PDB file of C-alpha atoms in Angstrom:
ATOM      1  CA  UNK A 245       0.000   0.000   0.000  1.00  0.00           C
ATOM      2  CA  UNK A 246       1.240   3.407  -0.776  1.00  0.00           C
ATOM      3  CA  UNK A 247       1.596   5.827   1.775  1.00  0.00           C
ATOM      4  CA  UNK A 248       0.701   9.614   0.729  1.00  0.00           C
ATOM      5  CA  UNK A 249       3.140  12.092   1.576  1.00  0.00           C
ATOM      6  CA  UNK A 250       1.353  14.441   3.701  1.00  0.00           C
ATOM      7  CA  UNK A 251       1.003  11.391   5.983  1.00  0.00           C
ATOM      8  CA  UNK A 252       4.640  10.685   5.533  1.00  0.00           C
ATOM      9  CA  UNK A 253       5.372  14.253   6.214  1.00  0.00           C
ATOM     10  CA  UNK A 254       2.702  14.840   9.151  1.00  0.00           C
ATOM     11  CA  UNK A 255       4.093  10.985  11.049  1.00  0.00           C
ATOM     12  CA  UNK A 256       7.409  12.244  10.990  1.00  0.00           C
ATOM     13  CA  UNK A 257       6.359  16.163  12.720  1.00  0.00           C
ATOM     14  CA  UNK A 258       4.587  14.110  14.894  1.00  0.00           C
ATOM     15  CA  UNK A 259       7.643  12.141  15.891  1.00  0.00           C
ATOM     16  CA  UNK A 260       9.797  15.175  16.369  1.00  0.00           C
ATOM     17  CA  UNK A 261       6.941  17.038  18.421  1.00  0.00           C
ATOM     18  CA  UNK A 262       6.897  13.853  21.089  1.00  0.00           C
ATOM     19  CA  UNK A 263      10.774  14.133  21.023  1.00  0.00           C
ATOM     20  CA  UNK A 264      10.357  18.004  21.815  1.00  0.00           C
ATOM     21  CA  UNK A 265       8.205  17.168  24.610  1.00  0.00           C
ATOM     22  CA  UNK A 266       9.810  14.682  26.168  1.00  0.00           C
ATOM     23  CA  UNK A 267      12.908  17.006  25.981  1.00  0.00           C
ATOM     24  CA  UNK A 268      10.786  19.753  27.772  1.00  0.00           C
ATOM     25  CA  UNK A 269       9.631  17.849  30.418  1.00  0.00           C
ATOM     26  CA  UNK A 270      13.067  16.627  31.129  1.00  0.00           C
ATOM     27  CA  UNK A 271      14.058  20.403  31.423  1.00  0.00           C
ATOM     28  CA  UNK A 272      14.135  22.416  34.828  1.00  0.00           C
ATOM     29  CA  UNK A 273      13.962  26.100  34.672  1.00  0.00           C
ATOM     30  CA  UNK A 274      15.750  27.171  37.745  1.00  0.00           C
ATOM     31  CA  UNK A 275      16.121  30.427  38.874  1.00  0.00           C
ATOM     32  CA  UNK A 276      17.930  31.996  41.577  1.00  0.00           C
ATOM     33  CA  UNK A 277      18.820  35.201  42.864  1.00  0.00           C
ATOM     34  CA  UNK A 278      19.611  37.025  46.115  1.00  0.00           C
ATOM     35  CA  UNK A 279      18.407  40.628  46.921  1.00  0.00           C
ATOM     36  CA  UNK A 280      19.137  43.449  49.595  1.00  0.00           C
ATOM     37  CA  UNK A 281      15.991  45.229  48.693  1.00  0.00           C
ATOM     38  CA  UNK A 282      15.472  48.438  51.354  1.00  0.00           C
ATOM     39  CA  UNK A 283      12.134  49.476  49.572  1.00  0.00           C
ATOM     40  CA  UNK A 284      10.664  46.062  49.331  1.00  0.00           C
ATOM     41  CA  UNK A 285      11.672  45.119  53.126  1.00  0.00           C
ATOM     42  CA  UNK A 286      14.051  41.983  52.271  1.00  0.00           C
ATOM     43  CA  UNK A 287      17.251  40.978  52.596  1.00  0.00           C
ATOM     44  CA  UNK A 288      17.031  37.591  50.760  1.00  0.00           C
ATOM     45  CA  UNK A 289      18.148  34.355  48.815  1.00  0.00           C
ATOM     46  CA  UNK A 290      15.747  32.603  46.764  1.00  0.00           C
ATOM     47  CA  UNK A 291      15.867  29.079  44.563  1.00  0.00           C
ATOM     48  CA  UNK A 292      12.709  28.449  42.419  1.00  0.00           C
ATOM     49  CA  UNK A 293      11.618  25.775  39.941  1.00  0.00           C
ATOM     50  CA  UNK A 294       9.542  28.077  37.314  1.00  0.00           C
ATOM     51  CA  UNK A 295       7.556  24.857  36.325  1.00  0.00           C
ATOM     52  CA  UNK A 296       6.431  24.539  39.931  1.00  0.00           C
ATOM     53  CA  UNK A 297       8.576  20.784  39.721  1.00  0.00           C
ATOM     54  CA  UNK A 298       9.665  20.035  43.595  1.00  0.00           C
ATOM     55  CA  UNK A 299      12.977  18.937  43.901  1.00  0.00           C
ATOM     56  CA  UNK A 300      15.284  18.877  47.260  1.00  0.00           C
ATOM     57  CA  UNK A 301      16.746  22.232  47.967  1.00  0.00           C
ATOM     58  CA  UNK A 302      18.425  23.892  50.639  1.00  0.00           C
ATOM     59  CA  UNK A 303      19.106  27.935  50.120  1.00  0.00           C
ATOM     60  CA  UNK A 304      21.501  29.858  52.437  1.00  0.00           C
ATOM     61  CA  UNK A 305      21.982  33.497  52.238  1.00  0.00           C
ATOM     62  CA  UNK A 306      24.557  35.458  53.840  1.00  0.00           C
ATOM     63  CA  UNK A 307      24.498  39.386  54.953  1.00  0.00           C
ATOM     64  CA  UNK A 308      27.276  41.427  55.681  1.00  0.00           C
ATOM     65  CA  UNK A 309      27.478  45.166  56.671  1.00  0.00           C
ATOM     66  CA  UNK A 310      31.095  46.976  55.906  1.00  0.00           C
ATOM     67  CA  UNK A 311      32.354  43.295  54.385  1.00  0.00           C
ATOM     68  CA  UNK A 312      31.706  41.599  58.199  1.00  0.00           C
ATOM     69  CA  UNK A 313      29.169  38.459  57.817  1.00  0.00           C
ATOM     70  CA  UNK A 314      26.462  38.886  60.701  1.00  0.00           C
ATOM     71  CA  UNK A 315      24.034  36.263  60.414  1.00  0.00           C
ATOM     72  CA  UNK A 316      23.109  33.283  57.680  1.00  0.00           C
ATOM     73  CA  UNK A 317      19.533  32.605  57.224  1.00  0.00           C
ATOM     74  CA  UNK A 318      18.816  29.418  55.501  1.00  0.00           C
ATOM     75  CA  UNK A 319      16.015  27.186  54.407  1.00  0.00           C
ATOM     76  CA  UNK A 320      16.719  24.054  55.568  1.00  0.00           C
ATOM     77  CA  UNK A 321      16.460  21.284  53.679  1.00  0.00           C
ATOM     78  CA  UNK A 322      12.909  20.972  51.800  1.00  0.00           C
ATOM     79  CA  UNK A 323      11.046  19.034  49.071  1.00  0.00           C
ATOM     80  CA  UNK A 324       9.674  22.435  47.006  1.00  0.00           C
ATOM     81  CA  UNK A 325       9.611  24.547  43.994  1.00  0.00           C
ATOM     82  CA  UNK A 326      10.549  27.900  46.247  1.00  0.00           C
ATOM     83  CA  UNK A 327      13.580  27.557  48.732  1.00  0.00           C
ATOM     84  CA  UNK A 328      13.443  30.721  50.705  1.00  0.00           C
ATOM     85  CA  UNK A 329      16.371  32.452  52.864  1.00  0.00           C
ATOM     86  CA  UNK A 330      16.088  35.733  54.425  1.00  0.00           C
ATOM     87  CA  UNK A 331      13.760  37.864  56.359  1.00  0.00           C
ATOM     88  CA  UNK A 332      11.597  41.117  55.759  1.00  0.00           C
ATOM     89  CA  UNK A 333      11.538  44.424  57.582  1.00  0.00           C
ATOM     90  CA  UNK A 334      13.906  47.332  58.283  1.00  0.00           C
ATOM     91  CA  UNK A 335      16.163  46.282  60.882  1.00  0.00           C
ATOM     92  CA  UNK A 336      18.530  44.139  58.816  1.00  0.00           C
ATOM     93  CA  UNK A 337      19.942  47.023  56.381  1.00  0.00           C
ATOM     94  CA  UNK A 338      23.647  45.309  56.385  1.00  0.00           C
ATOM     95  CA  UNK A 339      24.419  46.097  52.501  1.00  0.00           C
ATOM     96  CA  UNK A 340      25.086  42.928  50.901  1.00  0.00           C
ATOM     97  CA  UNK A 341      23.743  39.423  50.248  1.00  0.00           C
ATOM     98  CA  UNK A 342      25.372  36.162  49.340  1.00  0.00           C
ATOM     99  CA  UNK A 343      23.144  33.470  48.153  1.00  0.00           C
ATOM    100  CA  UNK A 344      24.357  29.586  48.597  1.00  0.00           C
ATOM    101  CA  UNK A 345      21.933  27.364  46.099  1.00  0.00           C
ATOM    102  CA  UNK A 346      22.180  23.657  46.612  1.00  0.00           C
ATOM    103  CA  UNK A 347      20.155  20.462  45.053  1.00  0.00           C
ATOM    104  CA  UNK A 348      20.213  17.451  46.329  1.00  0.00           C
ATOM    105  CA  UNK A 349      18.999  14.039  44.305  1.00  0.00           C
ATOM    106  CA  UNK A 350      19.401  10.173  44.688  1.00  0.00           C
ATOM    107  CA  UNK A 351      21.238  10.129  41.611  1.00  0.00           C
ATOM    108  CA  UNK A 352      23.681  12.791  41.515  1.00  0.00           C
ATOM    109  CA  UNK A 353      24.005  13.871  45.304  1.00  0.00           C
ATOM    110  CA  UNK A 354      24.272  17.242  46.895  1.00  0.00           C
ATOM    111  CA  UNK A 355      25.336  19.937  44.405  1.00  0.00           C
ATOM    112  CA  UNK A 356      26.054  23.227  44.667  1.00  0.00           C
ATOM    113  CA  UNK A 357      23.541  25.203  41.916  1.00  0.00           C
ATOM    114  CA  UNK A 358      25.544  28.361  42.197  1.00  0.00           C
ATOM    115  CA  UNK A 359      26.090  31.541  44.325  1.00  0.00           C
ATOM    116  CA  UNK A 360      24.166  34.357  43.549  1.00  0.00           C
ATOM    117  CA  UNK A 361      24.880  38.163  45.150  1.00  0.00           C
ATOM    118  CA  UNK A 362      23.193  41.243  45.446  1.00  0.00           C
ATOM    119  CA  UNK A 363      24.070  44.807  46.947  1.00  0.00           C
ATOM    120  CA  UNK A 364      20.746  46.114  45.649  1.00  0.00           C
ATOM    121  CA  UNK A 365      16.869  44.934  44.442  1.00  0.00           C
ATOM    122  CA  UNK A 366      18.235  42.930  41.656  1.00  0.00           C
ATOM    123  CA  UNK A 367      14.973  43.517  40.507  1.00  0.00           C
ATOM    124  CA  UNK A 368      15.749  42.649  36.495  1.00  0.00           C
ATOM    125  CA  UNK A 369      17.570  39.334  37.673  1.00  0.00           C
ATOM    126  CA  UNK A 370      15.753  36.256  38.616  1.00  0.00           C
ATOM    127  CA  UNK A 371      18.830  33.707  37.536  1.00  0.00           C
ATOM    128  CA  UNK A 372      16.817  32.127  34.009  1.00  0.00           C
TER     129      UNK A 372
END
């Protein structure tokens, strides 16, 4: 039997489309960033999974005043799309912020995701 070849031509975008997809899914969009935000109220680290995936992560985030560290908020480990690290309010205006991003899976172990800093709002990063 002969096969017409828009059907030849439609089977074979419908094989790359399921490749595409399965190349999606396998995909995570991480982001991180860390912020020393005075008009938003945060000094903060932040890991997040943009397709709302939960994966193990643990966030850290250092603040220093005049290049001294003072305290490290961290997340803990937990099984989420949004590790959080930080605090809100007007107390903690130390100047910078060091973010520690970590991962941790049966597979590969703990890894470190990366480091992210801030001095300011970073408002136009969000690590993608």
């Amino acid at each position: 039997m002969l096969v017409p070849n828009s059907f030849r031509k439609l089977s074979s975008f419908m094989v790359f489309v399921v490749a595409l997809l399965g190349a999606v899914q396998s995909v995570q969009a991480v982001g991180i960033v860390s912020r020393s935000c005075l008009p938003a109220g945060a000094q903060e680290s932040v890991t997040v999974d943009w397709t709302f995936s939960k994966d193990w992560y643990w966030t850290g985030s250092d603040h220093f005043r005049n290049g001294a560290l003072l305290h490290t908020p961290n997340s803990g480990w937990s099984h989420t799309w949004r590790s959080y690290a930080g605090h809100l309010g007007n107390e903690f205006w130390y100047g910078s912020v060091a973010g520690h991003h970590w991962r941790w899976s049966a597979s590969t172990g703990i890894a470190l995701m990366g480091i992210s800093t801030a001095t300011d709002c970073n408002l136009g990063q969000w690590g993608l």
